[in-house]
Coordinates of C-alpha atoms in Angstrom, one line a residue:
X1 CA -32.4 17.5 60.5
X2 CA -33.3 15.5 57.8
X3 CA -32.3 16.6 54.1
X4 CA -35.0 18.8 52.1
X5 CA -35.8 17.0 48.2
X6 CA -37.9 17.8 45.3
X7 CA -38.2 15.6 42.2
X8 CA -37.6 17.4 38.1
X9 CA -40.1 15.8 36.1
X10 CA -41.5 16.2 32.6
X11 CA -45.3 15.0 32.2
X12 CA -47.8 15.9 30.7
X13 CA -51.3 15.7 31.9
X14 CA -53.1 13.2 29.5
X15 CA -56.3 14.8 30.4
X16 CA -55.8 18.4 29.3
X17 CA -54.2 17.3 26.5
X18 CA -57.7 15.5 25.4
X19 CA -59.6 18.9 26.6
X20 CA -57.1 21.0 24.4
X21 CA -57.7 18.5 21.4
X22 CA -61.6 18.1 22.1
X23 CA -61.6 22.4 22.5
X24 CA -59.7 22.6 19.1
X25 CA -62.2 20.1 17.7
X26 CA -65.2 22.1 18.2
X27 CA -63.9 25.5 17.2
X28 CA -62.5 24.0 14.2
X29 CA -65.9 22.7 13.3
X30 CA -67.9 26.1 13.9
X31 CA -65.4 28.4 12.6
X32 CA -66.3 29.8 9.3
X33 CA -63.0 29.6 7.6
X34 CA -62.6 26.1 7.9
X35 CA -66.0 25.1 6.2
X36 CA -65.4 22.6 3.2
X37 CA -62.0 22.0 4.1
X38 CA -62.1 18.6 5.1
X39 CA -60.1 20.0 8.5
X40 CA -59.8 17.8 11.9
X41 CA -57.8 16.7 14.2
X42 CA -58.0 13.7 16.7
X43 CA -56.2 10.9 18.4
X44 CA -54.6 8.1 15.8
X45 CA -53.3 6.1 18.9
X46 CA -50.6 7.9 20.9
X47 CA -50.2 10.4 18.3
X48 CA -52.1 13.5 17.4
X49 CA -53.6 13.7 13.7
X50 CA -54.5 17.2 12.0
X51 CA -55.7 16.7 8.5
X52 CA -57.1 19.9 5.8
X53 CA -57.0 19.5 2.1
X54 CA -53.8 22.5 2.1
X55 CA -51.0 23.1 3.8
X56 CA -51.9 26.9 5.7
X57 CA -54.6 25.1 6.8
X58 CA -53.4 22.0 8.4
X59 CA -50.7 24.3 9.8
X60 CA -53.9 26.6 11.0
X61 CA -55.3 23.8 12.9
X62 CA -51.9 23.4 14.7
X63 CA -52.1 27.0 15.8
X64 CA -55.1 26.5 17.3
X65 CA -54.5 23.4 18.9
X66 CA -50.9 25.0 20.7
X67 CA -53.3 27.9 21.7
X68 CA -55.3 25.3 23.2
X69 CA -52.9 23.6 25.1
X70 CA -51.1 26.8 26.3
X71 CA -54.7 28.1 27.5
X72 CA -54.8 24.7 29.6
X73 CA -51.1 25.3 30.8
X74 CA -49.1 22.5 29.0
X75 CA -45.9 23.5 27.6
X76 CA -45.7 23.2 24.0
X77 CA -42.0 22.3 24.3
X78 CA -43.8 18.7 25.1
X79 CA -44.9 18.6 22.0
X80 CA -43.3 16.6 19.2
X81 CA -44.3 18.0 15.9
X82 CA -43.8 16.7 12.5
X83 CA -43.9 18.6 9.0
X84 CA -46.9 19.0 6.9
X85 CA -46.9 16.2 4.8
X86 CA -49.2 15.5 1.2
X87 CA -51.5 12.2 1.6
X88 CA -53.5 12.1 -1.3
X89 CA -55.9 15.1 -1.8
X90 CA -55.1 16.2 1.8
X91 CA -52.0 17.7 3.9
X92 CA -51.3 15.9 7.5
X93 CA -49.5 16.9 10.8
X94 CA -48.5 14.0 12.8
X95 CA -47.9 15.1 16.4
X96 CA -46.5 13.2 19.8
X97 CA -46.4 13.8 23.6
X98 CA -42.9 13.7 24.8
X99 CA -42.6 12.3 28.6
X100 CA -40.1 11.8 31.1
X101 CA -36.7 13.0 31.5
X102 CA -34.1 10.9 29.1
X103 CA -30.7 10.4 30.4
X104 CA -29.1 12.8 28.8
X105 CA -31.6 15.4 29.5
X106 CA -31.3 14.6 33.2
X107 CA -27.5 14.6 33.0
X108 CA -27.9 18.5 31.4
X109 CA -29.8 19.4 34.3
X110 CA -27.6 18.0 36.4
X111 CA -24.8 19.3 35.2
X112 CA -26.4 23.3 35.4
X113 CA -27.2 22.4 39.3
X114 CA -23.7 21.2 39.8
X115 CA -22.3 24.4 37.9
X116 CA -24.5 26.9 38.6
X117 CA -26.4 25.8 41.9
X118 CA -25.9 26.8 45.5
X119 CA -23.3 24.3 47.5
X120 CA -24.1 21.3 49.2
X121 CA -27.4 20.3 46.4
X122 CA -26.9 17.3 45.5
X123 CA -28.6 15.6 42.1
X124 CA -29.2 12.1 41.3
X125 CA -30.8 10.4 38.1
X126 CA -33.7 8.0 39.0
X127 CA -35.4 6.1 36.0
X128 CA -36.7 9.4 34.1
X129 CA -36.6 12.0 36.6
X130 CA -33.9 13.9 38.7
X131 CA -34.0 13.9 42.4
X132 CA -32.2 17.3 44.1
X133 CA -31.6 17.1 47.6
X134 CA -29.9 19.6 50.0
X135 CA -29.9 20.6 53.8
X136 CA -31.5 24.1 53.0
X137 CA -34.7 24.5 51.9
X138 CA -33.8 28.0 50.6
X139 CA -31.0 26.5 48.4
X140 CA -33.5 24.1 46.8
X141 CA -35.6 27.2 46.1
X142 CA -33.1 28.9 44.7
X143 CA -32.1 25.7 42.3
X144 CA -35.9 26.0 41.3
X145 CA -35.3 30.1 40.2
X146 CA -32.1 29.0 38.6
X147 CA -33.8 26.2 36.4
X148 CA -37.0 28.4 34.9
X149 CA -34.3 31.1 34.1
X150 CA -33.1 28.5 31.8
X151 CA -33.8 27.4 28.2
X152 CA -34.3 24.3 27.7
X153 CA -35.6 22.4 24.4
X154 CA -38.2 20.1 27.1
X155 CA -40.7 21.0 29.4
X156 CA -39.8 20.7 33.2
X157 CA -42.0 20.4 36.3
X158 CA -41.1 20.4 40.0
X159 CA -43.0 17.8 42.1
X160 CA -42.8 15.9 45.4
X161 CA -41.5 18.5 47.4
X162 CA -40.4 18.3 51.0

């Protein structure tokens, strides 16, 4: 029999990301506390924006743009968030998407399968995701319960599995 394999990733769905933002958008534009304070947020090319003329309230649309995004299931762990910083008359928040699995994040992964994990899973680095391969399909399972049990300062998905 052929060995079982699943792939650790960490994407982000581009597309729910630009739902979350456009959602934020609109209730930032109807709610009552934000009128006449200058507040938005929007795409500046691969980064996030949030602009309001203090800093609760840039820090307010944040909030409301993380309650978005957990609403739409992305983890906000792939979220790269900067401090409120003064531009003029206004306060910014400059945001990015973190993607893919660096080396060293991989290796940690790895290295808590290799320690932790059931016997005979194996785990390989390829480009920016992790590969785990085992005879049992029951012990790849269980190195699934064993990773979301863990902490980890990125977000993690489990795709391609077979």
């Amino acid at each position: 029999m052929a060995d079982s394999s699943f792939d650790i990733v960490s994407k982000v769905e581009r597309q729910e990301v630009d739902n979350a933002l456009n959602q934020a958008a609109k209730e930032i534009s109807q709610r009552y506390d934000f009128k006449g304070v200058d507040a938005s947020i929007a795409w500046s090319g691969e980064k996030i924006e949030m602009r309001a003329n203090s800093e609760e309230r840039v820090k307010a649309v944040l909030d409301i743009f993380q309650t978005k995004l957990v609403k739409r299931g992305i983890s906000l762990k792939a979220l790269d968030t900067g401090e409120p910083a003064a531009s003029g008359k206004e306060y910014r928040i400059h945001s990015s998407l973190q993607e893919g699995l660096s080396q060293d994040n991989a290796k940690k992964v790895a290295k808590v399968i290799r320690d932790e994990g059931p016997k005979g899973v194996k785990a390989q680095v390829q480009g920016d995701e992790l590969r785990v391969t085992s005879k049992s399909r029951d012990n790849l399972q269980d190195v699934i319960n064993l990773l979301k049990g863990k902490d980890f300062d990125f977000a993690l998905q489990f795709v391609n599995y077979r």
